[in-house]
Amino acid sequence: MDTTRSTVIDGSSTTASPGALFPTTRLRRLRQSPAMRALVRETHLHPSQFILPLFVRPGVSVRQPISSMPGCAQTSVDECVRDAAAAAAAGVGGVILFGIPAAKDAEGSGAWDAHGPVAEAVRAIKAAVPALLVITDVCMCEYTDHGHCGLLDGETVDNDATLALLAREAVMHADAGADIIAPSDMMDGRVAAIRAALDAAGHAQVPIMSYAAKYSSAFYGPFREAAESAPAFGDRRAYQMDPANTDEALREVAQDIAEGADIIMVKPAGAYLDIIRRVKDTTRMPVAAYQVSGEFAMLHAASERGWIDLERAMLESLTAIRRAGADIILTYFAITAARALTAAR
Ligand code: PBG
């Protein structure tokens, strides 16, 4: 790629002016002091752009730490409300809820249980901290006994039969008061199915944030402990994307937009910055990126060994995701990063 070209706002390219040459031009002039650097900074992080993932399980006063994700835990609804309130107090924009049901079955019926952990958490958080956005992850893998993201037909996930279940789960979440619905299953046609079901149920104003370009990634490892959702056999490569592909991400995104997605997501974030940039330039839609469990775990592990400075690496990784074009970041660092930004001000 020609590195003298930069991308401008309409997605076209233009040659950056070289300006005058050294010694007339000295790029170090604008790096001299914190104030000078702040003046010309191009990318800003703000807590309102962060979304904190939370894992809700049955019970009362339960806080079960997730060993591979320091500081994160599976919690009961009451404890989940405390985390949501802490996020709101730190200025974090929203939370996204994942449920661990009391029991799992082949069709994942816990997914539409109106008294399951997610539904109860939505109601409790909206009552306690109404201004905080509550997003719900819509998928089947936490609810099925086989751990796949939909109904099985033999050893493959039956795409079309799964759509009705996802729609049912989404409507239940909206009925409970969810502000945004976020399908993460990667079935074809799920955004249209969920949009139609939400509209029919009187939730025409509830936006869909689709996990549009979701890759089949090794970086989800710690999450599968967190959500107890590892597939019992096989993997997710027949529905999640091949990490080698970029044009296909644009097709996924275009489909979801055509089906009614309001916000589109790229996931993971750190290893997919090129995809975030391409999606942003191509669509000009609100773009979210998910800094996933493995990205979070790696930064913690390296800092525990004294190999990197956790706070600096955290803020640098979040800045890179924003610089690539993400408007919104889902991150387990949401509260820590929000506090760090506030303290630095
Ligand atoms: C559910 C889902 C997953 C993640 C978010 N939603 C796991 C998966 O697809 O296996 C991963 C999040 C993370 O790793 O932080 N399908």
PDB file of N, CA, C and O in Angstrom, residues 77-104:
ATOM      1  N   VAL A  77     -28.105 -11.954  40.001  1.00  0.00           N
ATOM      2  CA  VAL A  77     -28.703 -10.687  39.561  1.00  0.00           C
ATOM      3  C   VAL A  77     -28.362  -9.526  40.507  1.00  0.00           C
ATOM      4  O   VAL A  77     -27.997  -8.427  40.064  1.00  0.00           O
ATOM      5  N   ASP A  78     -28.449  -9.770  41.819  1.00  0.00           N
ATOM      6  CA  ASP A  78     -28.181  -8.681  42.774  1.00  0.00           C
ATOM      7  C   ASP A  78     -26.757  -8.137  42.630  1.00  0.00           C
ATOM      8  O   ASP A  78     -26.534  -6.921  42.639  1.00  0.00           O
ATOM      9  N   GLU A  79     -25.790  -9.043  42.453  1.00  0.00           N
ATOM     10  CA  GLU A  79     -24.398  -8.614  42.287  1.00  0.00           C
ATOM     11  C   GLU A  79     -24.185  -7.969  40.918  1.00  0.00           C
ATOM     12  O   GLU A  79     -23.386  -7.038  40.767  1.00  0.00           O
ATOM     13  N   CYS A  80     -24.908  -8.455  39.938  1.00  0.00           N
ATOM     14  CA  CYS A  80     -24.828  -7.895  38.592  1.00  0.00           C
ATOM     15  C   CYS A  80     -25.272  -6.431  38.598  1.00  0.00           C
ATOM     16  O   CYS A  80     -24.685  -5.575  37.929  1.00  0.00           O
ATOM     17  N   VAL A  81     -26.301  -6.142  39.387  1.00  0.00           N
ATOM     18  CA  VAL A  81     -26.794  -4.763  39.496  1.00  0.00           C
ATOM     19  C   VAL A  81     -25.697  -3.872  40.104  1.00  0.00           C
ATOM     20  O   VAL A  81     -25.507  -2.722  39.687  1.00  0.00           O
ATOM     21  N   ARG A  82     -24.956  -4.419  41.057  1.00  0.00           N
ATOM     22  CA  ARG A  82     -23.848  -3.635  41.641  1.00  0.00           C
ATOM     23  C   ARG A  82     -22.801  -3.301  40.586  1.00  0.00           C
ATOM     24  O   ARG A  82     -22.289  -2.183  40.538  1.00  0.00           O
ATOM     25  N   ASP A  83     -22.461  -4.295  39.748  1.00  0.00           N
ATOM     26  CA  ASP A  83     -21.478  -4.041  38.686  1.00  0.00           C
ATOM     27  C   ASP A  83     -22.011  -3.021  37.686  1.00  0.00           C
ATOM     28  O   ASP A  83     -21.274  -2.146  37.216  1.00  0.00           O
ATOM     29  N   ALA A  84     -23.292  -3.150  37.350  1.00  0.00           N
ATOM     30  CA  ALA A  84     -23.890  -2.201  36.404  1.00  0.00           C
ATOM     31  C   ALA A  84     -23.887  -0.791  36.985  1.00  0.00           C
ATOM     32  O   ALA A  84     -23.592   0.190  36.289  1.00  0.00           O
ATOM     33  N   ALA A  85     -24.173  -0.696  38.295  1.00  0.00           N
ATOM     34  CA  ALA A  85     -24.168   0.627  38.941  1.00  0.00           C
ATOM     35  C   ALA A  85     -22.759   1.207  38.963  1.00  0.00           C
ATOM     36  O   ALA A  85     -22.566   2.413  38.755  1.00  0.00           O
ATOM     37  N   ALA A  86     -21.758   0.352  39.182  1.00  0.00           N
ATOM     38  CA  ALA A  86     -20.363   0.821  39.168  1.00  0.00           C
ATOM     39  C   ALA A  86     -19.986   1.301  37.769  1.00  0.00           C
ATOM     40  O   ALA A  86     -19.285   2.316  37.610  1.00  0.00           O
ATOM     41  N   ALA A  87     -20.454   0.585  36.757  1.00  0.00           N
ATOM     42  CA  ALA A  87     -20.178   0.997  35.375  1.00  0.00           C
ATOM     43  C   ALA A  87     -20.815   2.359  35.104  1.00  0.00           C
ATOM     44  O   ALA A  87     -20.170   3.264  34.555  1.00  0.00           O
ATOM     45  N   ALA A  88     -22.067   2.515  35.520  1.00  0.00           N
ATOM     46  CA  ALA A  88     -22.764   3.787  35.300  1.00  0.00           C
ATOM     47  C   ALA A  88     -22.046   4.918  36.027  1.00  0.00           C
ATOM     48  O   ALA A  88     -21.851   6.004  35.473  1.00  0.00           O
ATOM     49  N   ALA A  89     -21.617   4.651  37.260  1.00  0.00           N
ATOM     50  CA  ALA A  89     -20.924   5.683  38.042  1.00  0.00           C
ATOM     51  C   ALA A  89     -19.614   6.092  37.387  1.00  0.00           C
ATOM     52  O   ALA A  89     -19.182   7.239  37.497  1.00  0.00           O
ATOM     53  N   ALA A  90     -18.981   5.162  36.687  1.00  0.00           N
ATOM     54  CA  ALA A  90     -17.716   5.462  36.001  1.00  0.00           C
ATOM     55  C   ALA A  90     -17.946   6.147  34.651  1.00  0.00           C
ATOM     56  O   ALA A  90     -16.989   6.518  33.979  1.00  0.00           O
ATOM     57  N   GLY A  91     -19.215   6.271  34.263  1.00  0.00           N
ATOM     58  CA  GLY A  91     -19.531   6.934  32.997  1.00  0.00           C
ATOM     59  C   GLY A  91     -19.599   5.993  31.807  1.00  0.00           C
ATOM     60  O   GLY A  91     -19.737   6.433  30.657  1.00  0.00           O
ATOM     61  N   VAL A  92     -19.503   4.681  32.057  1.00  0.00           N
ATOM     62  CA  VAL A  92     -19.565   3.686  30.981  1.00  0.00           C
ATOM     63  C   VAL A  92     -20.943   3.760  30.305  1.00  0.00           C
ATOM     64  O   VAL A  92     -21.964   3.940  30.971  1.00  0.00           O
ATOM     65  N   GLY A  93     -20.943   3.611  28.971  1.00  0.00           N
ATOM     66  CA  GLY A  93     -22.175   3.799  28.217  1.00  0.00           C
ATOM     67  C   GLY A  93     -23.231   2.733  28.429  1.00  0.00           C
ATOM     68  O   GLY A  93     -24.421   3.014  28.443  1.00  0.00           O
ATOM     69  N   GLY A  94     -22.792   1.482  28.574  1.00  0.00           N
ATOM     70  CA  GLY A  94     -23.769   0.410  28.701  1.00  0.00           C
ATOM     71  C   GLY A  94     -23.142  -0.888  29.136  1.00  0.00           C
ATOM     72  O   GLY A  94     -21.926  -0.990  29.288  1.00  0.00           O
ATOM     73  N   VAL A  95     -24.016  -1.871  29.356  1.00  0.00           N
ATOM     74  CA  VAL A  95     -23.555  -3.220  29.672  1.00  0.00           C
ATOM     75  C   VAL A  95     -24.188  -4.167  28.651  1.00  0.00           C
ATOM     76  O   VAL A  95     -25.233  -3.870  28.080  1.00  0.00           O
ATOM     77  N   ILE A  96     -23.517  -5.285  28.401  1.00  0.00           N
ATOM     78  CA  ILE A  96     -24.114  -6.344  27.580  1.00  0.00           C
ATOM     79  C   ILE A  96     -24.177  -7.600  28.428  1.00  0.00           C
ATOM     80  O   ILE A  96     -23.188  -7.965  29.072  1.00  0.00           O
ATOM     81  N   LEU A  97     -25.350  -8.200  28.470  1.00  0.00           N
ATOM     82  CA  LEU A  97     -25.582  -9.333  29.377  1.00  0.00           C
ATOM     83  C   LEU A  97     -25.515 -10.674  28.662  1.00  0.00           C
ATOM     84  O   LEU A  97     -26.083 -10.845  27.573  1.00  0.00           O
ATOM     85  N   PHE A  98     -24.823 -11.610  29.311  1.00  0.00           N
ATOM     86  CA  PHE A  98     -24.783 -13.009  28.889  1.00  0.00           C
ATOM     87  C   PHE A  98     -25.371 -13.829  30.029  1.00  0.00           C
ATOM     88  O   PHE A  98     -25.079 -13.557  31.198  1.00  0.00           O
ATOM     89  N   GLY A  99     -26.170 -14.846  29.698  1.00  0.00           N
ATOM     90  CA  GLY A  99     -26.822 -15.633  30.737  1.00  0.00           C
ATOM     91  C   GLY A  99     -26.253 -17.023  30.879  1.00  0.00           C
ATOM     92  O   GLY A  99     -25.884 -17.659  29.890  1.00  0.00           O
ATOM     93  N   ILE A 100     -26.149 -17.479  32.121  1.00  0.00           N
ATOM     94  CA  ILE A 100     -25.833 -18.878  32.392  1.00  0.00           C
ATOM     95  C   ILE A 100     -27.082 -19.458  33.052  1.00  0.00           C
ATOM     96  O   ILE A 100     -27.408 -19.110  34.188  1.00  0.00           O
ATOM     97  N   PRO A 101     -27.832 -20.300  32.335  1.00  0.00           N
ATOM     98  CA  PRO A 101     -29.112 -20.783  32.864  1.00  0.00           C
ATOM     99  C   PRO A 101     -28.916 -21.865  33.923  1.00  0.00           C
ATOM    100  O   PRO A 101     -27.844 -22.467  34.019  1.00  0.00           O
ATOM    101  N   ALA A 102     -29.976 -22.128  34.693  1.00  0.00           N
ATOM    102  CA  ALA A 102     -29.921 -23.183  35.715  1.00  0.00           C
ATOM    103  C   ALA A 102     -29.788 -24.549  35.062  1.00  0.00           C
ATOM    104  O   ALA A 102     -29.128 -25.441  35.590  1.00  0.00           O
ATOM    105  N   ALA A 103     -30.406 -24.717  33.893  1.00  0.00           N
ATOM    106  CA  ALA A 103     -30.345 -26.008  33.201  1.00  0.00           C
ATOM    107  C   ALA A 103     -30.273 -25.780  31.693  1.00  0.00           C
ATOM    108  O   ALA A 103     -30.766 -24.773  31.190  1.00  0.00           O
ATOM    109  N   LYS A 104     -29.638 -26.718  30.997  1.00  0.00           N
ATOM    110  CA  LYS A 104     -29.510 -26.624  29.544  1.00  0.00           C
ATOM    111  C   LYS A 104     -30.210 -27.809  28.906  1.00  0.00           C
ATOM    112  O   LYS A 104     -30.309 -28.880  29.507  1.00  0.00           O
TER     113      LYS A 104
END
